[in-house]
Amino acid sequence: MNNLGNDVGPADASEMDCVDFLRRVDELLDVDDDMWDTRVRRHLMDCPPCRVFLEQLQDLRELLRAASTQDLVPPDDPRIAAIMSLSSSKEIGPK
Amino acid sequence: MRAVTAYRSSPPAHVCAGGGDATWTAEQIAELYPGMVRFARTMLPASVVEDVVQETWIAVLKGIERFEGRSTLRTWIYAVLRNKACRALGIETRRRDREEAELSDEVDPLAGRLHPAGHPDAGHWSVPPSTRFIPEERAAVSELREKVREALDRLPERQRQVVLLRDVEGFSADEVCELLDIDPGNQRILLHRGRGKLRAYLECYHFGRGCPENDSESWL
């Protein structure tokens, strides 16, 4: 069992439709796919559009994450130097 | 690189609660700085963002003894930044009523893409997504990356903040709730709607599929 629902076996798993899948898709992105329950796996196997939808969200997240590597600030940036300088002054530094 | 003696001797990620002697290097501050600027941009006019981030750092270095270790240090620093930003804007941090009103007044980009109740294929796609965004050869990725950045900046403020903190900065759902003072249900809705709009925007831009009916409109 996991936080995405009961890990039901193939015999008793009720069918998931696309609406159910789309309601849960954000949760699925938060965990590794080995945590997905049987209903989710089966739906993805049977429904290429939902698989594409999930892949699009995974791609979107990859594109968003790339943003964090594009704005790097070097340690010798003047803004960092200003903080270093201010924080080492007597008024601001540790007591 | 010169180090600022601040509070504890370990790197920021390992600073312990309650103060002490620490050393923050310029590298450590530089590592956190860009994410703080991105978060500040979701709350403040561009003209004051850098000033508020600088003020935040001064406050963090001055008041690290107030860090109690109930969250990660990065979450605590972002919370200091949020408070500084709110103060700079002169607004209250609690805005739940207004946010709930905003949440109930949204257009779903997937509206009309699934068969409605009563249809023989109810609950399944009528206009399915065609293919993933990032192609195998990845040639168009840099253009897409730029588009996503622009689109993120155009989301409604709270959706933008949640998507930024979750998907760009990598905070957990609990941390985002704490930082934005929202409950888990709201966090889920804001994330779902924000991601949904960005996905729909990219799908329309990249494949010309699922675009708003009116050409002058956008999902953002």
PDB file of C-alpha atoms in Angstrom:
ATOM      1  CA  MET A   1       0.000   0.000   0.000  1.00  0.00           C
ATOM      2  CA  ASN A   2       1.157   3.530  -0.582  1.00  0.00           C
ATOM      3  CA  ASN A   3      -0.107   7.077  -0.369  1.00  0.00           C
ATOM      4  CA  LEU A   4      -1.538   6.834  -3.838  1.00  0.00           C
ATOM      5  CA  GLY A   5      -4.079   4.201  -2.910  1.00  0.00           C
ATOM      6  CA  ASN A   6      -4.350   0.523  -2.301  1.00  0.00           C
ATOM      7  CA  ASP A   7      -2.042  -1.628  -4.329  1.00  0.00           C
ATOM      8  CA  VAL A   8      -4.766  -3.884  -5.566  1.00  0.00           C
ATOM      9  CA  GLY A   9      -4.082  -7.044  -7.517  1.00  0.00           C
ATOM     10  CA  PRO A  10      -5.097  -7.530 -11.129  1.00  0.00           C
ATOM     11  CA  ALA A  11      -8.187  -9.533 -10.249  1.00  0.00           C
ATOM     12  CA  ASP A  12      -9.881  -6.955  -8.054  1.00  0.00           C
ATOM     13  CA  ALA A  13      -8.648  -3.695  -9.503  1.00  0.00           C
ATOM     14  CA  SER A  14     -11.521  -1.544 -10.691  1.00  0.00           C
ATOM     15  CA  GLU A  15     -10.939   0.323 -13.907  1.00  0.00           C
ATOM     16  CA  MET A  16      -9.633   3.879 -13.793  1.00  0.00           C
ATOM     17  CA  ASP A  17     -10.829   6.273 -16.479  1.00  0.00           C
ATOM     18  CA  CYS A  18      -9.002   9.321 -17.850  1.00  0.00           C
ATOM     19  CA  VAL A  19     -10.861  11.710 -15.547  1.00  0.00           C
ATOM     20  CA  ASP A  20      -9.692   9.750 -12.470  1.00  0.00           C
ATOM     21  CA  PHE A  21      -6.185   9.657 -13.858  1.00  0.00           C
ATOM     22  CA  LEU A  22      -6.074  13.401 -14.525  1.00  0.00           C
ATOM     23  CA  ARG A  23      -7.219  14.098 -10.956  1.00  0.00           C
ATOM     24  CA  ARG A  24      -4.260  12.157  -9.617  1.00  0.00           C
ATOM     25  CA  VAL A  25      -1.595  13.059 -12.112  1.00  0.00           C
ATOM     26  CA  ASP A  26       0.128  15.651  -9.891  1.00  0.00           C
ATOM     27  CA  GLU A  27       0.492  13.104  -7.099  1.00  0.00           C
ATOM     28  CA  LEU A  28       2.072  10.677  -9.550  1.00  0.00           C
ATOM     29  CA  LEU A  29       4.723  13.213 -10.485  1.00  0.00           C
ATOM     30  CA  ASP A  30       5.766  13.469  -6.842  1.00  0.00           C
ATOM     31  CA  VAL A  31       6.754   9.825  -6.440  1.00  0.00           C
ATOM     32  CA  ASP A  32       8.828   7.273  -8.297  1.00  0.00           C
ATOM     33  CA  ASP A  33       6.842   5.176 -10.731  1.00  0.00           C
ATOM     34  CA  ASP A  34       7.467   2.042  -8.667  1.00  0.00           C
ATOM     35  CA  MET A  35       5.111   3.627  -6.103  1.00  0.00           C
ATOM     36  CA  TRP A  36       2.191   3.829  -8.535  1.00  0.00           C
ATOM     37  CA  ASP A  37      -0.627   1.441  -7.816  1.00  0.00           C
ATOM     38  CA  THR A  38      -1.891  -1.235 -10.173  1.00  0.00           C
ATOM     39  CA  ARG A  39      -4.883   0.756 -11.400  1.00  0.00           C
ATOM     40  CA  VAL A  40      -2.629   3.606 -12.470  1.00  0.00           C
ATOM     41  CA  ARG A  41      -0.181   1.276 -14.211  1.00  0.00           C
ATOM     42  CA  ARG A  42      -2.948  -0.546 -15.987  1.00  0.00           C
ATOM     43  CA  HIS A  43      -4.592   2.677 -17.108  1.00  0.00           C
ATOM     44  CA  LEU A  44      -1.321   3.994 -18.481  1.00  0.00           C
ATOM     45  CA  MET A  45      -0.748   0.748 -20.341  1.00  0.00           C
ATOM     46  CA  ASP A  46      -4.190   0.927 -21.927  1.00  0.00           C
ATOM     47  CA  CYS A  47      -4.405   4.675 -22.561  1.00  0.00           C
ATOM     48  CA  PRO A  48      -1.695   6.239 -24.770  1.00  0.00           C
ATOM     49  CA  PRO A  49      -3.207   9.765 -24.488  1.00  0.00           C
ATOM     50  CA  CYS A  50      -2.881   9.728 -20.685  1.00  0.00           C
ATOM     51  CA  ARG A  51       0.641   8.401 -21.048  1.00  0.00           C
ATOM     52  CA  VAL A  52       1.447  11.313 -23.376  1.00  0.00           C
ATOM     53  CA  PHE A  53      -0.213  13.736 -20.953  1.00  0.00           C
ATOM     54  CA  LEU A  54       1.968  12.444 -18.113  1.00  0.00           C
ATOM     55  CA  GLU A  55       5.071  12.663 -20.331  1.00  0.00           C
ATOM     56  CA  GLN A  56       4.177  16.236 -21.236  1.00  0.00           C
ATOM     57  CA  LEU A  57       3.990  17.145 -17.541  1.00  0.00           C
ATOM     58  CA  GLN A  58       7.314  15.400 -16.923  1.00  0.00           C
ATOM     59  CA  ASP A  59       8.818  17.363 -19.826  1.00  0.00           C
ATOM     60  CA  LEU A  60       7.300  20.571 -18.476  1.00  0.00           C
ATOM     61  CA  ARG A  61       8.904  19.953 -15.109  1.00  0.00           C
ATOM     62  CA  GLU A  62      12.251  19.228 -16.746  1.00  0.00           C
ATOM     63  CA  LEU A  63      12.000  22.514 -18.662  1.00  0.00           C
ATOM     64  CA  LEU A  64      11.096  24.386 -15.467  1.00  0.00           C
ATOM     65  CA  ARG A  65      13.937  22.808 -13.520  1.00  0.00           C
ATOM     66  CA  ALA A  66      16.341  23.959 -16.189  1.00  0.00           C
ATOM     67  CA  ALA A  67      15.472  27.517 -15.134  1.00  0.00           C
ATOM     68  CA  SER A  68      17.313  26.986 -11.866  1.00  0.00           C
ATOM     69  CA  THR A  69      20.529  26.284 -13.734  1.00  0.00           C
ATOM     70  CA  GLN A  70      20.251  29.298 -16.027  1.00  0.00           C
ATOM     71  CA  ASP A  71      20.421  32.095 -13.452  1.00  0.00           C
ATOM     72  CA  LEU A  72      23.639  31.156 -11.696  1.00  0.00           C
ATOM     73  CA  VAL A  73      25.281  33.915  -9.655  1.00  0.00           C
ATOM     74  CA  PRO A  74      29.063  33.617  -9.351  1.00  0.00           C
ATOM     75  CA  PRO A  75      30.522  33.956  -5.832  1.00  0.00           C
ATOM     76  CA  ASP A  76      32.437  37.071  -6.900  1.00  0.00           C
ATOM     77  CA  ASP A  77      29.269  38.827  -8.057  1.00  0.00           C
ATOM     78  CA  PRO A  78      29.093  42.387  -6.620  1.00  0.00           C
ATOM     79  CA  ARG A  79      25.757  41.594  -4.930  1.00  0.00           C
ATOM     80  CA  ILE A  80      27.328  38.721  -3.016  1.00  0.00           C
ATOM     81  CA  ALA A  81      30.324  40.862  -2.182  1.00  0.00           C
ATOM     82  CA  ALA A  82      27.970  43.510  -0.753  1.00  0.00           C
ATOM     83  CA  ILE A  83      26.334  40.971   1.540  1.00  0.00           C
ATOM     84  CA  MET A  84      29.690  39.600   2.618  1.00  0.00           C
ATOM     85  CA  SER A  85      30.946  43.066   3.324  1.00  0.00           C
ATOM     86  CA  LEU A  86      27.870  44.199   5.262  1.00  0.00           C
ATOM     87  CA  SER A  87      27.588  41.014   7.251  1.00  0.00           C
ATOM     88  CA  SER A  88      31.160  41.160   8.420  1.00  0.00           C
ATOM     89  CA  SER A  89      30.704  44.660   9.810  1.00  0.00           C
ATOM     90  CA  LYS A  90      30.464  44.979  13.587  1.00  0.00           C
ATOM     91  CA  GLU A  91      26.830  46.023  13.683  1.00  0.00           C
ATOM     92  CA  ILE A  92      25.642  43.090  11.681  1.00  0.00           C
ATOM     93  CA  GLY A  93      28.115  40.339  12.431  1.00  0.00           C
ATOM     94  CA  PRO A  94      27.769  37.770  15.224  1.00  0.00           C
ATOM     95  CA  LYS A  95      27.908  38.925  18.799  1.00  0.00           C
TER      96      LYS A  95
ATOM     97  CA  MET B   1      37.185  32.905  -1.257  1.00  0.00           C
ATOM     98  CA  ARG B   2      36.822  34.953   1.904  1.00  0.00           C
ATOM     99  CA  ALA B   3      34.254  33.663   4.344  1.00  0.00           C
ATOM    100  CA  VAL B   4      31.936  35.666   6.556  1.00  0.00           C
ATOM    101  CA  THR B   5      31.927  34.504  10.125  1.00  0.00           C
ATOM    102  CA  ALA B   6      28.287  34.244  10.846  1.00  0.00           C
ATOM    103  CA  TYR B   7      27.021  31.579  13.145  1.00  0.00           C
ATOM    104  CA  ARG B   8      27.821  27.905  12.836  1.00  0.00           C
ATOM    105  CA  SER B   9      30.799  26.360  11.193  1.00  0.00           C
ATOM    106  CA  SER B  10      28.914  23.986   8.912  1.00  0.00           C
ATOM    107  CA  PRO B  11      27.568  24.820   5.420  1.00  0.00           C
ATOM    108  CA  PRO B  12      24.125  26.474   5.282  1.00  0.00           C
ATOM    109  CA  ALA B  13      22.322  23.213   4.639  1.00  0.00           C
ATOM    110  CA  HIS B  14      23.646  21.906   7.941  1.00  0.00           C
ATOM    111  CA  VAL B  15      23.379  24.961  10.120  1.00  0.00           C
ATOM    112  CA  CYS B  16      21.852  23.886  13.398  1.00  0.00           C
ATOM    113  CA  ALA B  17      19.171  25.623  15.364  1.00  0.00           C
ATOM    114  CA  GLY B  18      19.927  28.167  18.017  1.00  0.00           C
ATOM    115  CA  GLY B  19      22.873  30.025  16.564  1.00  0.00           C
ATOM    116  CA  GLY B  20      26.540  29.634  17.412  1.00  0.00           C
ATOM    117  CA  ASP B  21      29.548  30.384  15.273  1.00  0.00           C
ATOM    118  CA  ALA B  22      28.966  29.708  11.615  1.00  0.00           C
ATOM    119  CA  THR B  23      30.813  30.581   8.494  1.00  0.00           C
ATOM    120  CA  TRP B  24      28.966  31.418   5.333  1.00  0.00           C
ATOM    121  CA  THR B  25      31.060  31.496   2.232  1.00  0.00           C
ATOM    122  CA  ALA B  26      30.293  33.584  -0.813  1.00  0.00           C
ATOM    123  CA  GLU B  27      29.768  30.318  -2.702  1.00  0.00           C
ATOM    124  CA  GLN B  28      27.043  29.255  -0.292  1.00  0.00           C
ATOM    125  CA  ILE B  29      25.268  32.593  -0.490  1.00  0.00           C
ATOM    126  CA  ALA B  30      25.653  32.645  -4.277  1.00  0.00           C
ATOM    127  CA  GLU B  31      24.088  29.193  -4.500  1.00  0.00           C
ATOM    128  CA  LEU B  32      20.900  30.312  -2.754  1.00  0.00           C
ATOM    129  CA  TYR B  33      20.763  33.818  -4.227  1.00  0.00           C
ATOM    130  CA  PRO B  34      19.239  33.162  -7.689  1.00  0.00           C
ATOM    131  CA  GLY B  35      16.353  31.110  -6.311  1.00  0.00           C
ATOM    132  CA  MET B  36      15.611  33.841  -3.797  1.00  0.00           C
ATOM    133  CA  VAL B  37      15.536  36.411  -6.590  1.00  0.00           C
ATOM    134  CA  ARG B  38      13.117  34.212  -8.566  1.00  0.00           C
ATOM    135  CA  PHE B  39      10.851  33.828  -5.528  1.00  0.00           C
ATOM    136  CA  ALA B  40      11.028  37.551  -4.733  1.00  0.00           C
ATOM    137  CA  ARG B  41      10.005  38.344  -8.322  1.00  0.00           C
ATOM    138  CA  THR B  42       6.720  36.543  -7.726  1.00  0.00           C
ATOM    139  CA  MET B  43       5.890  39.004  -4.942  1.00  0.00           C
ATOM    140  CA  LEU B  44       7.567  42.291  -5.740  1.00  0.00           C
ATOM    141  CA  PRO B  45       8.091  44.809  -8.524  1.00  0.00           C
ATOM    142  CA  ALA B  46      11.381  44.150 -10.321  1.00  0.00           C
ATOM    143  CA  SER B  47      12.766  47.484  -9.129  1.00  0.00           C
ATOM    144  CA  VAL B  48      12.899  46.404  -5.470  1.00  0.00           C
ATOM    145  CA  VAL B  49      13.657  42.678  -5.800  1.00  0.00           C
ATOM    146  CA  GLU B  50      17.423  42.917  -5.395  1.00  0.00           C
ATOM    147  CA  ASP B  51      17.133  45.287  -2.424  1.00  0.00           C
ATOM    148  CA  VAL B  52      14.754  42.961  -0.604  1.00  0.00           C
ATOM    149  CA  VAL B  53      16.943  39.912  -1.257  1.00  0.00           C
ATOM    150  CA  GLN B  54      19.937  41.830   0.074  1.00  0.00           C
ATOM    151  CA  GLU B  55      17.953  42.887   3.162  1.00  0.00           C
ATOM    152  CA  THR B  56      16.918  39.286   3.636  1.00  0.00           C
ATOM    153  CA  TRP B  57      20.495  38.106   3.657  1.00  0.00           C
ATOM    154  CA  ILE B  58      21.488  40.727   6.170  1.00  0.00           C
ATOM    155  CA  ALA B  59      18.571  39.669   8.386  1.00  0.00           C
ATOM    156  CA  VAL B  60      19.474  35.999   7.990  1.00  0.00           C
ATOM    157  CA  LEU B  61      23.108  36.509   8.883  1.00  0.00           C
ATOM    158  CA  LYS B  62      22.160  38.751  11.771  1.00  0.00           C
ATOM    159  CA  GLY B  63      19.382  36.590  13.152  1.00  0.00           C
ATOM    160  CA  ILE B  64      20.410  33.017  12.482  1.00  0.00           C
ATOM    161  CA  GLU B  65      20.113  32.291  16.216  1.00  0.00           C
ATOM    162  CA  ARG B  66      16.359  32.545  15.740  1.00  0.00           C
ATOM    163  CA  PHE B  67      16.431  29.546  13.400  1.00  0.00           C
ATOM    164  CA  GLU B  68      14.938  26.777  15.516  1.00  0.00           C
ATOM    165  CA  GLY B  69      15.429  23.884  13.145  1.00  0.00           C
ATOM    166  CA  ARG B  70      11.710  23.220  12.688  1.00  0.00           C
ATOM    167  CA  SER B  71      12.174  23.466   8.931  1.00  0.00           C
ATOM    168  CA  THR B  72      15.166  23.219   6.662  1.00  0.00           C
ATOM    169  CA  LEU B  73      17.438  26.226   6.694  1.00  0.00           C
ATOM    170  CA  ARG B  74      16.565  27.008   3.085  1.00  0.00           C
ATOM    171  CA  THR B  75      12.842  27.054   3.920  1.00  0.00           C
ATOM    172  CA  TRP B  76      13.525  29.340   6.864  1.00  0.00           C
ATOM    173  CA  ILE B  77      15.548  31.733   4.687  1.00  0.00           C
ATOM    174  CA  TYR B  78      12.755  31.796   2.096  1.00  0.00           C
ATOM    175  CA  ALA B  79      10.271  32.522   4.902  1.00  0.00           C
ATOM    176  CA  VAL B  80      12.396  35.479   5.996  1.00  0.00           C
ATOM    177  CA  LEU B  81      12.367  36.642   2.380  1.00  0.00           C
ATOM    178  CA  ARG B  82       8.588  36.254   2.170  1.00  0.00           C
ATOM    179  CA  ASN B  83       8.156  38.343   5.321  1.00  0.00           C
ATOM    180  CA  LYS B  84      10.512  41.015   4.036  1.00  0.00           C
ATOM    181  CA  ALA B  85       8.636  41.107   0.739  1.00  0.00           C
ATOM    182  CA  CYS B  86       5.273  41.413   2.468  1.00  0.00           C
ATOM    183  CA  ARG B  87       6.588  44.182   4.624  1.00  0.00           C
ATOM    184  CA  ALA B  88       7.997  45.926   1.558  1.00  0.00           C
ATOM    185  CA  LEU B  89       4.588  45.791  -0.044  1.00  0.00           C
ATOM    186  CA  GLY B  90       2.757  46.683   3.125  1.00  0.00           C
ATOM    187  CA  ILE B  91       0.422  43.759   2.798  1.00  0.00           C
ATOM    188  CA  GLU B  92      -0.772  41.045   5.127  1.00  0.00           C
ATOM    189  CA  THR B  93       0.498  37.548   4.547  1.00  0.00           C
ATOM    190  CA  ARG B  94      -2.942  36.032   5.011  1.00  0.00           C
ATOM    191  CA  ARG B  95      -5.050  36.356   1.895  1.00  0.00           C
ATOM    192  CA  ARG B  96      -7.084  33.187   1.954  1.00  0.00           C
ATOM    193  CA  ASP B  97     -10.489  34.663   1.269  1.00  0.00           C
ATOM    194  CA  ARG B  98      -9.341  36.462  -1.834  1.00  0.00           C
ATOM    195  CA  GLU B  99      -7.419  33.413  -3.022  1.00  0.00           C
ATOM    196  CA  GLU B 100     -10.370  31.110  -2.594  1.00  0.00           C
ATOM    197  CA  ALA B 101     -12.501  33.503  -4.615  1.00  0.00           C
ATOM    198  CA  GLU B 102      -9.825  33.515  -7.333  1.00  0.00           C
ATOM    199  CA  LEU B 103      -9.634  29.715  -7.325  1.00  0.00           C
ATOM    200  CA  SER B 104     -13.318  29.315  -7.961  1.00  0.00           C
ATOM    201  CA  ASP B 105     -13.195  31.619 -10.972  1.00  0.00           C
ATOM    202  CA  GLU B 106     -10.852  29.701 -13.270  1.00  0.00           C
ATOM    203  CA  VAL B 107     -11.201  28.265 -16.755  1.00  0.00           C
ATOM    204  CA  ASP B 108      -9.961  24.681 -17.059  1.00  0.00           C
ATOM    205  CA  PRO B 109      -7.646  24.267 -20.068  1.00  0.00           C
ATOM    206  CA  LEU B 110      -8.853  20.654 -20.341  1.00  0.00           C
ATOM    207  CA  ALA B 111     -12.492  21.696 -20.645  1.00  0.00           C
ATOM    208  CA  GLY B 112     -13.902  20.092 -23.773  1.00  0.00           C
ATOM    209  CA  ARG B 113     -10.974  17.717 -24.180  1.00  0.00           C
ATOM    210  CA  LEU B 114     -12.778  14.772 -22.517  1.00  0.00           C
ATOM    211  CA  HIS B 115     -16.113  13.203 -23.415  1.00  0.00           C
ATOM    212  CA  PRO B 116     -18.840  14.453 -21.057  1.00  0.00           C
ATOM    213  CA  ALA B 117     -21.062  12.323 -18.848  1.00  0.00           C
ATOM    214  CA  GLY B 118     -23.685  10.515 -20.929  1.00  0.00           C
ATOM    215  CA  HIS B 119     -21.370  10.088 -23.912  1.00  0.00           C
ATOM    216  CA  PRO B 120     -20.539   6.439 -24.764  1.00  0.00           C
ATOM    217  CA  ASP B 121     -16.855   7.211 -24.082  1.00  0.00           C
ATOM    218  CA  ALA B 122     -17.524   9.402 -21.035  1.00  0.00           C
ATOM    219  CA  GLY B 123     -14.451   9.854 -18.877  1.00  0.00           C
ATOM    220  CA  HIS B 124     -12.018   9.421 -21.777  1.00  0.00           C
ATOM    221  CA  TRP B 125     -10.282  11.813 -24.154  1.00  0.00           C
ATOM    222  CA  SER B 126     -12.131  13.351 -27.071  1.00  0.00           C
ATOM    223  CA  VAL B 127      -9.161  15.552 -28.085  1.00  0.00           C
ATOM    224  CA  PRO B 128      -6.124  13.686 -26.755  1.00  0.00           C
ATOM    225  CA  PRO B 129      -2.648  15.184 -26.414  1.00  0.00           C
ATOM    226  CA  SER B 130      -0.567  14.264 -29.447  1.00  0.00           C
ATOM    227  CA  THR B 131       3.006  13.782 -28.336  1.00  0.00           C
ATOM    228  CA  ARG B 132       5.487  14.761 -25.650  1.00  0.00           C
ATOM    229  CA  PHE B 133       7.153  18.181 -25.610  1.00  0.00           C
ATOM    230  CA  ILE B 134      10.806  17.237 -25.503  1.00  0.00           C
ATOM    231  CA  PRO B 135      11.667  15.319 -28.669  1.00  0.00           C
ATOM    232  CA  GLU B 136      14.269  12.582 -28.770  1.00  0.00           C
ATOM    233  CA  GLU B 137      16.745  14.795 -30.629  1.00  0.00           C
ATOM    234  CA  ARG B 138      16.105  17.652 -28.138  1.00  0.00           C
ATOM    235  CA  ALA B 139      16.949  20.253 -30.789  1.00  0.00           C
ATOM    236  CA  ALA B 140      14.173  22.683 -29.864  1.00  0.00           C
ATOM    237  CA  VAL B 141      14.654  22.438 -26.118  1.00  0.00           C
ATOM    238  CA  SER B 142      16.287  25.821 -25.545  1.00  0.00           C
ATOM    239  CA  GLU B 143      13.424  27.613 -27.322  1.00  0.00           C
ATOM    240  CA  LEU B 144      10.891  25.658 -25.259  1.00  0.00           C
ATOM    241  CA  ARG B 145      12.791  26.478 -22.081  1.00  0.00           C
ATOM    242  CA  GLU B 146      12.523  30.191 -22.849  1.00  0.00           C
ATOM    243  CA  LYS B 147       8.817  29.841 -23.604  1.00  0.00           C
ATOM    244  CA  VAL B 148       8.234  28.064 -20.289  1.00  0.00           C
ATOM    245  CA  ARG B 149      10.053  30.780 -18.392  1.00  0.00           C
ATOM    246  CA  GLU B 150       7.971  33.471 -20.052  1.00  0.00           C
ATOM    247  CA  ALA B 151       4.801  31.506 -19.426  1.00  0.00           C
ATOM    248  CA  LEU B 152       5.634  30.971 -15.757  1.00  0.00           C
ATOM    249  CA  ASP B 153       5.958  34.726 -15.312  1.00  0.00           C
ATOM    250  CA  ARG B 154       2.440  35.168 -16.688  1.00  0.00           C
ATOM    251  CA  LEU B 155       0.641  32.768 -14.344  1.00  0.00           C
ATOM    252  CA  PRO B 156      -1.560  34.250 -11.592  1.00  0.00           C
ATOM    253  CA  GLU B 157       0.630  35.122  -8.616  1.00  0.00           C
ATOM    254  CA  ARG B 158      -0.165  32.250  -6.261  1.00  0.00           C
ATOM    255  CA  GLN B 159      -0.062  29.587  -9.001  1.00  0.00           C
ATOM    256  CA  ARG B 160       3.238  31.014 -10.155  1.00  0.00           C
ATOM    257  CA  GLN B 161       4.646  30.888  -6.622  1.00  0.00           C
ATOM    258  CA  VAL B 162       3.587  27.291  -6.055  1.00  0.00           C
ATOM    259  CA  VAL B 163       4.882  26.058  -9.429  1.00  0.00           C
ATOM    260  CA  LEU B 164       8.126  27.981  -8.942  1.00  0.00           C
ATOM    261  CA  LEU B 165       8.732  26.652  -5.443  1.00  0.00           C
ATOM    262  CA  ARG B 166       7.774  23.063  -6.314  1.00  0.00           C
ATOM    263  CA  ASP B 167       9.112  22.583  -9.831  1.00  0.00           C
ATOM    264  CA  VAL B 168      11.938  25.097 -10.166  1.00  0.00           C
ATOM    265  CA  GLU B 169      13.269  25.346  -6.612  1.00  0.00           C
ATOM    266  CA  GLY B 170      12.404  21.782  -5.578  1.00  0.00           C
ATOM    267  CA  PHE B 171      10.594  22.475  -2.284  1.00  0.00           C
ATOM    268  CA  SER B 172       8.273  19.793  -0.925  1.00  0.00           C
ATOM    269  CA  ALA B 173       4.500  20.285  -0.719  1.00  0.00           C
ATOM    270  CA  ASP B 174       4.734  20.748   3.071  1.00  0.00           C
ATOM    271  CA  GLU B 175       7.457  23.359   2.717  1.00  0.00           C
ATOM    272  CA  VAL B 176       5.419  25.285   0.148  1.00  0.00           C
ATOM    273  CA  CYS B 177       2.388  25.260   2.463  1.00  0.00           C
ATOM    274  CA  GLU B 178       4.542  26.677   5.231  1.00  0.00           C
ATOM    275  CA  LEU B 179       6.179  29.300   3.049  1.00  0.00           C
ATOM    276  CA  LEU B 180       2.989  30.542   1.449  1.00  0.00           C
ATOM    277  CA  ASP B 181       0.749  29.998   4.476  1.00  0.00           C
ATOM    278  CA  ILE B 182      -1.703  27.866   2.540  1.00  0.00           C
ATOM    279  CA  ASP B 183      -3.321  24.552   3.382  1.00  0.00           C
ATOM    280  CA  PRO B 184      -2.403  21.318   1.553  1.00  0.00           C
ATOM    281  CA  GLY B 185      -5.645  21.326  -0.426  1.00  0.00           C
ATOM    282  CA  ASN B 186      -4.994  24.805  -1.785  1.00  0.00           C
ATOM    283  CA  GLN B 187      -1.416  23.900  -2.563  1.00  0.00           C
ATOM    284  CA  ARG B 188      -2.595  20.930  -4.624  1.00  0.00           C
ATOM    285  CA  ILE B 189      -5.163  23.014  -6.503  1.00  0.00           C
ATOM    286  CA  LEU B 190      -2.731  25.846  -7.226  1.00  0.00           C
ATOM    287  CA  LEU B 191      -0.078  23.403  -8.439  1.00  0.00           C
ATOM    288  CA  HIS B 192      -2.556  21.468 -10.568  1.00  0.00           C
ATOM    289  CA  ARG B 193      -3.905  24.630 -12.174  1.00  0.00           C
ATOM    290  CA  GLY B 194      -0.539  26.237 -12.678  1.00  0.00           C
ATOM    291  CA  ARG B 195       1.007  23.149 -14.254  1.00  0.00           C
ATOM    292  CA  GLY B 196      -2.148  22.578 -16.255  1.00  0.00           C
ATOM    293  CA  LYS B 197      -2.040  26.053 -17.758  1.00  0.00           C
ATOM    294  CA  LEU B 198       1.655  25.831 -18.569  1.00  0.00           C
ATOM    295  CA  ARG B 199       1.156  22.437 -20.223  1.00  0.00           C
ATOM    296  CA  ALA B 200      -1.795  23.745 -22.220  1.00  0.00           C
ATOM    297  CA  TYR B 201       0.138  26.859 -23.229  1.00  0.00           C
ATOM    298  CA  LEU B 202       3.073  24.762 -24.459  1.00  0.00           C
ATOM    299  CA  GLU B 203       0.780  22.352 -26.274  1.00  0.00           C
ATOM    300  CA  CYS B 204      -0.869  25.247 -28.095  1.00  0.00           C
ATOM    301  CA  TYR B 205       2.456  26.974 -28.845  1.00  0.00           C
ATOM    302  CA  HIS B 206       4.352  23.842 -29.854  1.00  0.00           C
ATOM    303  CA  PHE B 207       1.714  21.750 -31.601  1.00  0.00           C
ATOM    304  CA  GLY B 208      -1.099  24.228 -32.260  1.00  0.00           C
ATOM    305  CA  ARG B 209      -3.331  21.852 -30.316  1.00  0.00           C
ATOM    306  CA  GLY B 210      -5.787  22.587 -27.535  1.00  0.00           C
ATOM    307  CA  CYS B 211      -5.551  26.356 -28.080  1.00  0.00           C
ATOM    308  CA  PRO B 212      -8.235  28.656 -26.628  1.00  0.00           C
ATOM    309  CA  GLU B 213     -11.210  29.034 -28.937  1.00  0.00           C
ATOM    310  CA  ASN B 214     -10.696  32.759 -29.260  1.00  0.00           C
ATOM    311  CA  ASP B 215      -7.360  33.443 -31.020  1.00  0.00           C
ATOM    312  CA  SER B 216      -6.776  36.561 -28.950  1.00  0.00           C
ATOM    313  CA  GLU B 217      -6.875  34.591 -25.695  1.00  0.00           C
ATOM    314  CA  SER B 218      -4.184  32.595 -23.960  1.00  0.00           C
ATOM    315  CA  TRP B 219      -4.313  29.963 -21.271  1.00  0.00           C
ATOM    316  CA  LEU B 220      -2.176  32.196 -19.069  1.00  0.00           C
TER     317      LEU B 220
END
